Coordinates of C-alpha atoms and ligand atoms in Angstrom, one line a residue:
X115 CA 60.7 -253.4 135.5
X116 CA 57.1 -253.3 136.7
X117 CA 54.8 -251.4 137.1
X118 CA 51.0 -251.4 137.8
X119 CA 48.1 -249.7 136.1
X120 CA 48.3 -246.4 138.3
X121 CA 52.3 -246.0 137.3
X122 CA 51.3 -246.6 133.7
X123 CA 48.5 -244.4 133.5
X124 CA 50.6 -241.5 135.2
X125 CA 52.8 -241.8 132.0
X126 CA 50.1 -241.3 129.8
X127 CA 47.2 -239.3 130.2
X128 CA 44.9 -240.7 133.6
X129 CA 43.5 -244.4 134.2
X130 CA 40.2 -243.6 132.5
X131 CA 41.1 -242.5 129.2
X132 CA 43.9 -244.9 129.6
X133 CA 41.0 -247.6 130.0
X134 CA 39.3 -246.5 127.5
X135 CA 42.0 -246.3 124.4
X136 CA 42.5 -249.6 126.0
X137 CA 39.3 -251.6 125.2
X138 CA 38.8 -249.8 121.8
X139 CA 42.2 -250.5 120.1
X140 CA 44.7 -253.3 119.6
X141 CA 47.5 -254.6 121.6
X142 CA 49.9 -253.7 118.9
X143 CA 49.1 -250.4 119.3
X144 CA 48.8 -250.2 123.2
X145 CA 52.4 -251.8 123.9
X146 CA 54.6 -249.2 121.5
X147 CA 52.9 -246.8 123.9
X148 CA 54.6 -247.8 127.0
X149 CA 57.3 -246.5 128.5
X150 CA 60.6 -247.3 127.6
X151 CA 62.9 -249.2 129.2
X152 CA 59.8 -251.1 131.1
X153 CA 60.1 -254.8 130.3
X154 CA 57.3 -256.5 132.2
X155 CA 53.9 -253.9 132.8
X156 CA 50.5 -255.1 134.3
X157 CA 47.8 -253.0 133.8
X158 CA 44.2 -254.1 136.1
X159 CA 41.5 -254.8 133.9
X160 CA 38.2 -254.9 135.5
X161 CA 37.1 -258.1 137.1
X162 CA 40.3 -258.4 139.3
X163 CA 42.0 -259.3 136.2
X164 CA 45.2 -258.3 135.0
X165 CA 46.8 -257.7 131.2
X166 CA 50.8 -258.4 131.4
X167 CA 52.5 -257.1 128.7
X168 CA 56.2 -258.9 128.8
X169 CA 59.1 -257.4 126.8
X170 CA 61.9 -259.4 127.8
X171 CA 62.6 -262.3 125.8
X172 CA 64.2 -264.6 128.5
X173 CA 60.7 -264.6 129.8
X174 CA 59.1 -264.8 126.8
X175 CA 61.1 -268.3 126.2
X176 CA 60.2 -269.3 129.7
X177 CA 56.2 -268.4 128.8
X178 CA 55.9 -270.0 125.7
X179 CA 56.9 -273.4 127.2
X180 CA 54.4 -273.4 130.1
X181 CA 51.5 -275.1 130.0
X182 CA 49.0 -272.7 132.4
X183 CA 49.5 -270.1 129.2
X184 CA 47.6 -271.1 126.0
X185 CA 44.7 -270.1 123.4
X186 CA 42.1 -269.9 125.1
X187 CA 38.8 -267.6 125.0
X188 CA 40.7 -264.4 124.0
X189 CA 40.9 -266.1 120.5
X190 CA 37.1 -267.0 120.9
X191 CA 36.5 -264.0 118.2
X192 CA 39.1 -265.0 115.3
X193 CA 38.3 -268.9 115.9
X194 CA 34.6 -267.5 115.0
X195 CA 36.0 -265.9 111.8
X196 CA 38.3 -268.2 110.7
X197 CA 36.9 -271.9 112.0
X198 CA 38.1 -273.9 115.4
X199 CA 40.7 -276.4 112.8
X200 CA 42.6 -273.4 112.4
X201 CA 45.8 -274.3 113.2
X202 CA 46.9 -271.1 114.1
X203 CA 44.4 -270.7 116.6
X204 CA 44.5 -274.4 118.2
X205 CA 45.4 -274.7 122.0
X206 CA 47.8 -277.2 123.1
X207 CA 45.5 -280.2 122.7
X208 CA 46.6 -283.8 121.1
X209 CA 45.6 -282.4 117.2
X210 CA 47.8 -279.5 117.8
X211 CA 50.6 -281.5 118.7
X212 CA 50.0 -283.6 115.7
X213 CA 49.5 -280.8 112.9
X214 CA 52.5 -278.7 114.5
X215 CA 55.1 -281.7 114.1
X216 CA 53.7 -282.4 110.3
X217 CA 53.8 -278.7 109.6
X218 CA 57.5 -278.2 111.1
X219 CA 59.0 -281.5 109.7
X220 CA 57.6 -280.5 105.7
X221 CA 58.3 -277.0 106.1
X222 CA 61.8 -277.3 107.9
X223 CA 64.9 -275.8 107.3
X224 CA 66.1 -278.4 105.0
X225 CA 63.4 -278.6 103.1
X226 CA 63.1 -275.2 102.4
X227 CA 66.6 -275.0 101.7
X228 CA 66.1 -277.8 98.7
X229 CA 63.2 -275.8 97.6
X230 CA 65.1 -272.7 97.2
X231 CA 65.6 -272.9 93.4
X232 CA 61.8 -273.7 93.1
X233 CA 60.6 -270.7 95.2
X234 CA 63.5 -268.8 93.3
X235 CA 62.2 -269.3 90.2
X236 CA 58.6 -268.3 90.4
X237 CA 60.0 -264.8 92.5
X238 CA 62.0 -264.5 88.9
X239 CA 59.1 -265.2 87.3
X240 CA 56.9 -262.6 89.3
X241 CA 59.5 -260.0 88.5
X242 CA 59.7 -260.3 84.8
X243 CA 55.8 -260.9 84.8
X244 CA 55.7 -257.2 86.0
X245 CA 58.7 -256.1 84.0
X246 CA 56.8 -257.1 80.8
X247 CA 53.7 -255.1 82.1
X248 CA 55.6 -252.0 82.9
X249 CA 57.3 -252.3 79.4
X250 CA 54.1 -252.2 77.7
X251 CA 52.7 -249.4 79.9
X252 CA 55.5 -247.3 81.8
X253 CA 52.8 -244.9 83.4
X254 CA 50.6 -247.2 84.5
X255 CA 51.1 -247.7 88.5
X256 CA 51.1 -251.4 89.2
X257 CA 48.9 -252.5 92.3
X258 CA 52.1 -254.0 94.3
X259 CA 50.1 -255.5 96.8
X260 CA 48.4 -257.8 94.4
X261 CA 52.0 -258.6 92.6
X262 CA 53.0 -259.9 95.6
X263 CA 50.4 -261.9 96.8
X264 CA 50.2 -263.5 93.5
X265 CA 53.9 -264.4 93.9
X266 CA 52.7 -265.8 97.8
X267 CA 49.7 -267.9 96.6
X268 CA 52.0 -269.5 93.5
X269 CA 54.7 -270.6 96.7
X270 CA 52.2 -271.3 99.2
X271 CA 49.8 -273.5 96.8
X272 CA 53.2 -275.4 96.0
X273 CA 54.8 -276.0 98.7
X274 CA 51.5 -276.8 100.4
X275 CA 50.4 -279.2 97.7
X276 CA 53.7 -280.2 95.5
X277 CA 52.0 -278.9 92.2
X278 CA 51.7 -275.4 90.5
X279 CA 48.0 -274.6 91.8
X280 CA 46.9 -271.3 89.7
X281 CA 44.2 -269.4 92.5
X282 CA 44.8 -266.0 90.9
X283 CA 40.4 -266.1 90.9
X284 CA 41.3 -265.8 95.0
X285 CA 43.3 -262.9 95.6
X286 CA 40.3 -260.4 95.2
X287 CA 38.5 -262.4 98.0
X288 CA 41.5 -262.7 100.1
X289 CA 41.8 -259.2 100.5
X290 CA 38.8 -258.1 101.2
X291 CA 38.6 -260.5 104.4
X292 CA 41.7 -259.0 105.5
X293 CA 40.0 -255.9 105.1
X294 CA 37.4 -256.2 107.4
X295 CA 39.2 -258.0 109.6
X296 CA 41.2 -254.7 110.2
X297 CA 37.7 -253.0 110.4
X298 CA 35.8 -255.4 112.3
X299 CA 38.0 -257.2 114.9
X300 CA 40.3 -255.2 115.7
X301 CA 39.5 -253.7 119.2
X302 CA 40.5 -255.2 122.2
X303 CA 36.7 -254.4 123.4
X304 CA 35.6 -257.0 121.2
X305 CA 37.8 -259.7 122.0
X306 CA 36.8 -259.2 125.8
X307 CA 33.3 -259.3 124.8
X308 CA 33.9 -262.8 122.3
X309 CA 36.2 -264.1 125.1
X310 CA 33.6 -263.4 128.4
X311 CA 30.2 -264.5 126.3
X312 CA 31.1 -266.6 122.9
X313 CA 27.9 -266.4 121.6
X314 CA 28.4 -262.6 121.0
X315 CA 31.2 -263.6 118.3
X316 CA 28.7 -264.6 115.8
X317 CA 27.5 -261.1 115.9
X318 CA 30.6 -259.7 115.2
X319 CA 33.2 -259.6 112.2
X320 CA 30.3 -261.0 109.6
X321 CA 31.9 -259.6 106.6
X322 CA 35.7 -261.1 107.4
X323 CA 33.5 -264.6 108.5
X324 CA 31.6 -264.2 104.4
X325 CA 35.4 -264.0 103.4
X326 CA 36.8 -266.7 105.4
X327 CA 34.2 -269.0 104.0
X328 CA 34.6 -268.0 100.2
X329 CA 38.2 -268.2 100.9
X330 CA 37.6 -272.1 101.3
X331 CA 37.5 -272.6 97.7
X332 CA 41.4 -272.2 97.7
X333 CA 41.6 -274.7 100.2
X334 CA 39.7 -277.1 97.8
X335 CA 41.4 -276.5 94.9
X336 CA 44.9 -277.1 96.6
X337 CA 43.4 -280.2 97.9
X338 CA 42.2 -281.7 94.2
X339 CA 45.8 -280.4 92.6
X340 CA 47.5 -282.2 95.7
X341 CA 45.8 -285.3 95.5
X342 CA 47.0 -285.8 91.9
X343 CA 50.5 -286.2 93.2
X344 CA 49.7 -289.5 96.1
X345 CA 52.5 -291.5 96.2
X346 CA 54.6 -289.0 94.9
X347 CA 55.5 -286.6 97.5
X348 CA 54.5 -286.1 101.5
X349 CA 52.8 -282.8 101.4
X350 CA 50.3 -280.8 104.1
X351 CA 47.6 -281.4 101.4
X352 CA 47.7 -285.3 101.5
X353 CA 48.5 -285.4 105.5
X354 CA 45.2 -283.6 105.8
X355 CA 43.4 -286.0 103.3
X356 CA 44.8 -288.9 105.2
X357 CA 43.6 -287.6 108.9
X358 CA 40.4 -287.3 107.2
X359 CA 40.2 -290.9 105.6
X360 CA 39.7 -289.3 102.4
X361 CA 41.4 -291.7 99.8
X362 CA 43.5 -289.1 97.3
X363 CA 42.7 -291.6 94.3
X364 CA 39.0 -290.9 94.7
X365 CA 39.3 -287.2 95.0
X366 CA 38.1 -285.4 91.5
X367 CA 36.7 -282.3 91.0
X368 CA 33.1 -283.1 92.2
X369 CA 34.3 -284.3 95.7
X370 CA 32.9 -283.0 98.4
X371 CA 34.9 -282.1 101.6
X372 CA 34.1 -281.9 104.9
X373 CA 34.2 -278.0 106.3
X374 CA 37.2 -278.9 108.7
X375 CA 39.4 -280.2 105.9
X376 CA 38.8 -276.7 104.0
X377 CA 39.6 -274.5 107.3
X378 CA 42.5 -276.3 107.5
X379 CA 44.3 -276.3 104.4
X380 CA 42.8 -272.4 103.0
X381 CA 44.3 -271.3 106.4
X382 CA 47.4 -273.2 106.6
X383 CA 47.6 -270.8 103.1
X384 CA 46.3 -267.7 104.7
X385 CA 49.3 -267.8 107.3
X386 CA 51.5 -267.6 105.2
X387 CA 49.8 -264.8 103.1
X388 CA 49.1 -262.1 105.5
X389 CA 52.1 -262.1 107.1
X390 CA 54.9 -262.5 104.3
X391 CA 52.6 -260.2 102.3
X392 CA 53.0 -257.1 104.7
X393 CA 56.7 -258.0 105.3
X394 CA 57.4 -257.5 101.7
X395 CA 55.5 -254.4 101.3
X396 CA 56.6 -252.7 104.2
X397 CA 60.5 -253.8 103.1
X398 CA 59.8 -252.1 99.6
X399 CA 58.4 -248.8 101.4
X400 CA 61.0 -248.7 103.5
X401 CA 63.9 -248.7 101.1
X402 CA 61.6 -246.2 99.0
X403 CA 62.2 -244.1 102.0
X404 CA 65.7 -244.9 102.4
X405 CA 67.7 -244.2 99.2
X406 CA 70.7 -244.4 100.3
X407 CA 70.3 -248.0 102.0
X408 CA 68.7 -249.1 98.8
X409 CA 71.9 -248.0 96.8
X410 CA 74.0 -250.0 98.6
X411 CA 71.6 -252.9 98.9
X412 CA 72.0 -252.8 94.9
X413 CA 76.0 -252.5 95.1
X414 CA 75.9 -255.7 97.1
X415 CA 73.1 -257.6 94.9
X416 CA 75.4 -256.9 92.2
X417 CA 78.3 -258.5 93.5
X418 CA 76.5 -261.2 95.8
X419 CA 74.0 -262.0 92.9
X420 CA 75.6 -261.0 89.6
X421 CA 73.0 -263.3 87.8
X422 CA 69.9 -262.7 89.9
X423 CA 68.6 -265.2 92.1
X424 CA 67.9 -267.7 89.5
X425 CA 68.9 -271.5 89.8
X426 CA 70.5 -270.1 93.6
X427 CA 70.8 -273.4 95.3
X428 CA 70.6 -271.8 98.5
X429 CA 70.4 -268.7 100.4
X430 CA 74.0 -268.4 102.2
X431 CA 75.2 -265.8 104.3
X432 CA 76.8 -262.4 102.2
X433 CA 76.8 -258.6 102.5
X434 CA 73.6 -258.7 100.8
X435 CA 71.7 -260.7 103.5
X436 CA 73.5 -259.4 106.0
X437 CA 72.0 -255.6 104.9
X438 CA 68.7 -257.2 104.1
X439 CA 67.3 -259.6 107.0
X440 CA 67.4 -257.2 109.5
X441 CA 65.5 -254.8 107.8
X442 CA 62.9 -257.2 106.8
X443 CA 62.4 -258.8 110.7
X444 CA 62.3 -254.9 111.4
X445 CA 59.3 -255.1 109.1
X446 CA 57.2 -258.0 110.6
X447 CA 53.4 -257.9 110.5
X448 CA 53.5 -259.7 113.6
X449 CA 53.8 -257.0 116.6
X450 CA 52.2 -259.4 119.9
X451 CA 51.9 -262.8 120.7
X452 CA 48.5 -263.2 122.9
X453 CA 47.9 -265.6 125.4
X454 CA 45.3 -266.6 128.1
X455 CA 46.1 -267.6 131.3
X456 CA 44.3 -271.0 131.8
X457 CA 46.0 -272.3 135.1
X458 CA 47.6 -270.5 137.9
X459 CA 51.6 -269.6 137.0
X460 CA 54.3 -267.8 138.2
X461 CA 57.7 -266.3 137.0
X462 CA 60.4 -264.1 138.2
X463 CA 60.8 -261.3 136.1
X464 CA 64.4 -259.8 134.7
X465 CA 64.8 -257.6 138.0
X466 CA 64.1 -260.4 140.1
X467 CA 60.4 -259.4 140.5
X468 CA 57.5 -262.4 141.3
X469 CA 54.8 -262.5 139.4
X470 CA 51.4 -264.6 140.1
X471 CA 49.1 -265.4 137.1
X472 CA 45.6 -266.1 137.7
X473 CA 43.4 -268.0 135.3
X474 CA 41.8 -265.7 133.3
X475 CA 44.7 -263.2 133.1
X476 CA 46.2 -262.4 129.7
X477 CA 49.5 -262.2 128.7
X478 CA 51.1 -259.6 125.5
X479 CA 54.4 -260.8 124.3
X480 CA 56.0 -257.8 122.8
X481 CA 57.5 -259.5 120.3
X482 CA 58.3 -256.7 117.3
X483 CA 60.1 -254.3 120.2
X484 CA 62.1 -257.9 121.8
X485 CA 63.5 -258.3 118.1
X486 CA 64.4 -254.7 117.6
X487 CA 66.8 -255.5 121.1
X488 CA 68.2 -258.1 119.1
X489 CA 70.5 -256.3 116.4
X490 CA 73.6 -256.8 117.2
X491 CA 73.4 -260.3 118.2
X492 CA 71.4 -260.7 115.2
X493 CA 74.2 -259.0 113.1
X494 CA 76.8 -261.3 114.7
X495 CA 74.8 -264.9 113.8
X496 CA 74.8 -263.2 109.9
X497 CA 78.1 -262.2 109.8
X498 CA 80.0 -265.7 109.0
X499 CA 79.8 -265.4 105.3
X500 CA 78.4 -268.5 103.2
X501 CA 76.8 -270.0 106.2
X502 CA 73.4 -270.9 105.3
X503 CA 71.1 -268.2 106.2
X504 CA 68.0 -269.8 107.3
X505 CA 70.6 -271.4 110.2
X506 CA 69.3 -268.0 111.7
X507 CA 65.9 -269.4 112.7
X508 CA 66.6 -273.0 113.4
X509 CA 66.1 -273.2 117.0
X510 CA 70.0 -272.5 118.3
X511 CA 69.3 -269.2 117.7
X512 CA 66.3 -268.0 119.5
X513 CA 68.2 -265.6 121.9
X514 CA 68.5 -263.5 118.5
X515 CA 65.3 -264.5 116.5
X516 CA 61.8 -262.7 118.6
X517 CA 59.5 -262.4 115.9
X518 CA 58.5 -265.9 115.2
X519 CA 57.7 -266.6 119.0
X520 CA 59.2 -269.5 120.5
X521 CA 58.0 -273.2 122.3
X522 CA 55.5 -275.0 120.6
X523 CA 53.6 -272.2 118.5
X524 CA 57.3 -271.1 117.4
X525 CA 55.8 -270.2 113.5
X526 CA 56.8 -273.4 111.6
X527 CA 56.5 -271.0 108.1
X528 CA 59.5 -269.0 109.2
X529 CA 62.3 -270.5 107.2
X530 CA 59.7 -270.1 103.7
X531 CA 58.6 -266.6 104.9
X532 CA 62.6 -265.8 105.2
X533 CA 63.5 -267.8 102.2
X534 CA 60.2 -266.4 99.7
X535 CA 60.4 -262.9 100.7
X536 CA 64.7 -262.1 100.6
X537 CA 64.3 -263.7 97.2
X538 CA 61.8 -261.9 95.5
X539 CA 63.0 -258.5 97.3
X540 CA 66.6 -259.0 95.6
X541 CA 65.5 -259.7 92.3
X542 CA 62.7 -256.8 92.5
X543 CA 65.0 -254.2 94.3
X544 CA 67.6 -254.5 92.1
X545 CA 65.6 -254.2 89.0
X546 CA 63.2 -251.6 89.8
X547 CA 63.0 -248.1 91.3
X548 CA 59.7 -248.1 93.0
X549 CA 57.6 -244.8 93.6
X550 CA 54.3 -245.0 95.9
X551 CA 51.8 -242.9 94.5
X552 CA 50.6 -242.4 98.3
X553 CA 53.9 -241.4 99.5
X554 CA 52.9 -241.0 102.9
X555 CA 51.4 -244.4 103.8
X556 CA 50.4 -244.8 107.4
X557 CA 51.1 -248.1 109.2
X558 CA 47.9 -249.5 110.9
X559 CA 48.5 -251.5 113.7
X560 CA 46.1 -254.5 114.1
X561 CA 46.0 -258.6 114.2
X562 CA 48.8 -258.0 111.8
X563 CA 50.5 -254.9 111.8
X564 CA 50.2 -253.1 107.5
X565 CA 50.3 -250.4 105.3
X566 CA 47.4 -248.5 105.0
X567 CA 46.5 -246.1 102.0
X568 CA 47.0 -247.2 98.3
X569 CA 49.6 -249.7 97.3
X570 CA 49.9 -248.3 93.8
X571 CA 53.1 -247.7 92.9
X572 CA 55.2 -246.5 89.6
X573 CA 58.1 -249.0 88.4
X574 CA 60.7 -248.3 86.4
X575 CA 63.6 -250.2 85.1
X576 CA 66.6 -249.7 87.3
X577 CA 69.8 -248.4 84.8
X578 CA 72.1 -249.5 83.9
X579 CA 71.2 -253.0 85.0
X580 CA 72.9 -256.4 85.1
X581 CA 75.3 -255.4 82.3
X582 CA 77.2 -253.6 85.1
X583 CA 77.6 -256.0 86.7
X584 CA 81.2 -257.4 88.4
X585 CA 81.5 -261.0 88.7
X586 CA 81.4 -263.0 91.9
X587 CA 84.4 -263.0 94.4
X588 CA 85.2 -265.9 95.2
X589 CA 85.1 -265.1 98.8
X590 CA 83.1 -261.7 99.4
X591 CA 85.1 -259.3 102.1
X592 CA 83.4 -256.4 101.5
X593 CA 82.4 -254.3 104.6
X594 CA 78.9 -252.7 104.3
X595 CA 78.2 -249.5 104.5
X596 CA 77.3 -248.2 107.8
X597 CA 73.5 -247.2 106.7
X598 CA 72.8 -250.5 105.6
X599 CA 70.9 -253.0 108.1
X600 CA 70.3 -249.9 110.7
X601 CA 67.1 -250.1 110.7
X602 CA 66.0 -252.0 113.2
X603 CA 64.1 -249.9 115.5
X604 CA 60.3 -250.0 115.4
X605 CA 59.1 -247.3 113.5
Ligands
HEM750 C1 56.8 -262.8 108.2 C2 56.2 -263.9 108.2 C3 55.7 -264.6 109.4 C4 55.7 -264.2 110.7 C5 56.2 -262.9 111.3 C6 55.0 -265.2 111.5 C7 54.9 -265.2 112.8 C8 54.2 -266.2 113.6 C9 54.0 -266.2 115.0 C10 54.5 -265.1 115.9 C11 53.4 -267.3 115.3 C12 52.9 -267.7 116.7 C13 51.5 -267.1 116.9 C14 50.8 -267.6 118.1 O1 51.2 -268.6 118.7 O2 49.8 -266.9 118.5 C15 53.1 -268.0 114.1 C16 52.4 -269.2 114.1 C17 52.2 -269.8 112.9 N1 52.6 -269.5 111.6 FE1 53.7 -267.9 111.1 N2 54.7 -266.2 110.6 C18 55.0 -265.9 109.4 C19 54.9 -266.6 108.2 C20 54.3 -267.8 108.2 C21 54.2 -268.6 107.0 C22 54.8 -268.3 105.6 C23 53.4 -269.7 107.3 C24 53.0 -270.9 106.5 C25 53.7 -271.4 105.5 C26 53.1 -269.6 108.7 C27 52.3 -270.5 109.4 C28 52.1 -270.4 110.8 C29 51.3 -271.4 111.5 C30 50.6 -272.6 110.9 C31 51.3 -271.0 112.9 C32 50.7 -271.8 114.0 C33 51.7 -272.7 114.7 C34 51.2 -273.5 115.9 O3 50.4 -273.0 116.6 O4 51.8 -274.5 116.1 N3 53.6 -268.4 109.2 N4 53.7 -267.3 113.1

């Protein structure tokens, strides 16, 4: 369906104030406002320009692939913040092309699959790090989010670098960027402003820029531990050294590296840190708000996993993912896609409507509401027990898999965010009952959608644990509850 600005704003509350809430907030927000059942809306900006917000995901697949849509100046503000070599801000040039195929081929399905044991392993050993601090103090609330962005900078540094890089010292900074990112660059006003005169960026977002920059210290310590391992291992860490002529053998600790190679490599770790980290965090509050769901997510770990997730080879299809993935792509940080129209394009909408795109247009890809659409299929593509599960996001299965995008930006982190987050949620949800202390935690919608209020939450051991457990059928038949995996819905 379409419809224009003066359709829209009779929905909601007048064109003005419609405006208005428009500039000052962020698309994530804006699009859950529309109505339902509208798949394509264009609102008029100013400037006989128009905002399309798309919500159907056969035209999403046919957008991602064009060429006239790319990054362009609507990402002049966060290319300020976070450096141009950020690859998750590059436009379709030549480098793209080239980082994108590295990035995909060492972070593909396959090898993620080998790595499963690895990344099992250290979400084990994030789990019993906080069982042994709960034992030794049971009241003390634990700061969740920093357990688990501990656990995402222990797999990130390794599978970025091939070697067990400890940047613990660079959580704390970390989170204060994201912080005033959320603060700082978060209305659409903003981005206009960065996008119609880039000099005005530097003027904006100073404290998330400070962070970005101090941030670059994880990026060189990755890329000292990585270059220990040439000729060893093909990692992001010694691709980048290579594109920069930087010999591995002569890097030590007093080597100095060039500002692009820093962006590259501490972002390349920051994309997979604020997105995992919000999945995770939203999954755990929303099985603390769903008991019921969480009980029989713990009958199924029990029988799917009698021995935790320890020494898994690989992550196959079972009740227990079946319950879980869902709920965790219902959970994604990432709400929209942007793009910018940079040449003239047209497409034919899902009710057979023609749309023009002008340069200078922008385009919202709906992406957390087209993967909420996607349940059942979703449920189908799960449902052949002891398939692999990251099969789910190889490229066969876009029609049911929104939230990752598709075309050349498709995420190339998806099958680790899948893989790193379902295993440390199994081995934590099934030993702990976890209790926010904020037990009304609102969820702020932004560049990445999170939690707000306190992450502290109370832990206890869940009883009676693994002793109860049955051992593994050989072939699981079980039919789930019909609670479990509902929750797909944005909230
Ligand atoms: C829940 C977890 C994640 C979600 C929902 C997610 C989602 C996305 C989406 C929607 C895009 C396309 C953005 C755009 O084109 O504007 C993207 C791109 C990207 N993601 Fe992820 N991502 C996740 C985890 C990760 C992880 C773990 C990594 C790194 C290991 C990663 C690295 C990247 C990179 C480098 C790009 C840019 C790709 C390109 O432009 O070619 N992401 N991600």
């Amino acid at each position: 369906m379409f419809s224009s600005l003066g359709s829209l704003a009779n929905s909601l509350s007048g064109p003005f104030s419609n405006m208005g809430r428009l500039l000052s907030s962020h698309p994530s927000r804006q699009v859950r406002e529309l109505p339902d059942g509208t798949d394509t809306v264009r609102v008029d900006l100013p400037g006989n320009t128009q905002l399309l917000f798309v919500r159907d995901a056969a035209v999403m697949a046919t957008l991602a692939e064009r060429r006239g849509l790319d990054r362009g100046n609507g990402v002049n503000l966060l290319r300020s913040v976070f450096g141009t070599g950020t690859l998750f801000l590059m436009p379709h040039d030549t480098a793209h092309h080239r980082r994108a195929g590295e990035f995909n081929r060492l972070f593909s399905q396959r090898q993620t699959d080998a790595s499963t044991p690895d990344i099992a392993a250290r979400a084990c050993r994030a789990v019993e790090t906080v069982g042994a601090a709960v034992a030794a103090a049971p009241e003390t609330p634990v700061d969740m989010q920093d357990v688990i962005l501990r656990y995402l900078f222990d797999v990130g540094a390794w599978a970025i670098t091939g070697v067990d890089v400890d940047l613990g010292a660079e959580v704390a900074v970390f989170r204060r960027g994201v912080d005033a990112l959320h603060r700082e660059a978060t209305a659409m006003l903003k981005t206009a402003l960065a996008a119609n005169a880039p000099w005005t960026a530097d003027y904006m977002a100073r404290e998330a820029r400070d962070a970005a920059r101090e941030f670059q210290e994880a990026g060189r310590r990755m890329l000292i531990a990585g270059a220990e391992r040439h000729g060893l291992a093909d990692t992001l860490a010694l691709r980048a050294l290579k594109r920069y002529g930087i010999d591995p053998a002569s890097v030590d600790a007093s080597t100095r590296f060039p500002p692009g190679i820093l962006v590259e490599v501490s972002m390349n770790l920051a994309a997979s840190l604020f997105t995992t980290g919000n999945l995770i965090e939203r999954t755990l509050d929303h099985f603390e708000r769903h008991p019921d769901e969480l009980r029989a997510l713990r009958l199924s770990i029990r029988e799917d996993f009698p021995a935790g997730v320890r020494d898994l080879p690989q992550l196959r299809n079972c009740p227990t993912l079946r319950a879980l993935l869902p709920v965790m792509l219902a959970q994604s940080p990432v709400g929209i896609v942007s793009r910018d129209v940079v040449e003239p394009t047209e497409f034919v909408d899902g009710d057979g409507i023609h749309h023009q795109l002008r340069q200078g247009d922008a385009v919202i890809f709906d992406v957390e509401g087209m993967q909420a659409r996607q349940a059942l299929k979703l449920d189908q593509a799960l449902s052949e027990e002891g398939r692999p599960t990251l099969d789910v996001l190889n490229q066969r299965h876009d029609d049911v898999m929104q939230v990752f995008f598709h075309g050349p930006n498709q995420c190339p982190g998806r099958f680790l965010a899948v893989a790193d987050s379902a295993l440390f949620l199994i081995e934590m949800l099934s030993s702990f009952d976890l209790h926010s202390l904020d037990r009304q935690r609102p969820l702020e919608r932004g560049i990445v959608n999170r939690l707000g209020g306190s992450p502290l939450m109370r832990l206890s051991p869940v009883r009676p644990a693994r002793a109860e457990a049955s051992p593994v059928p050989a072939t699981p038949t079980r039919t789930l509850p019909p609670s479990v995996g509902r929750a797909i819905s944005p909230p």
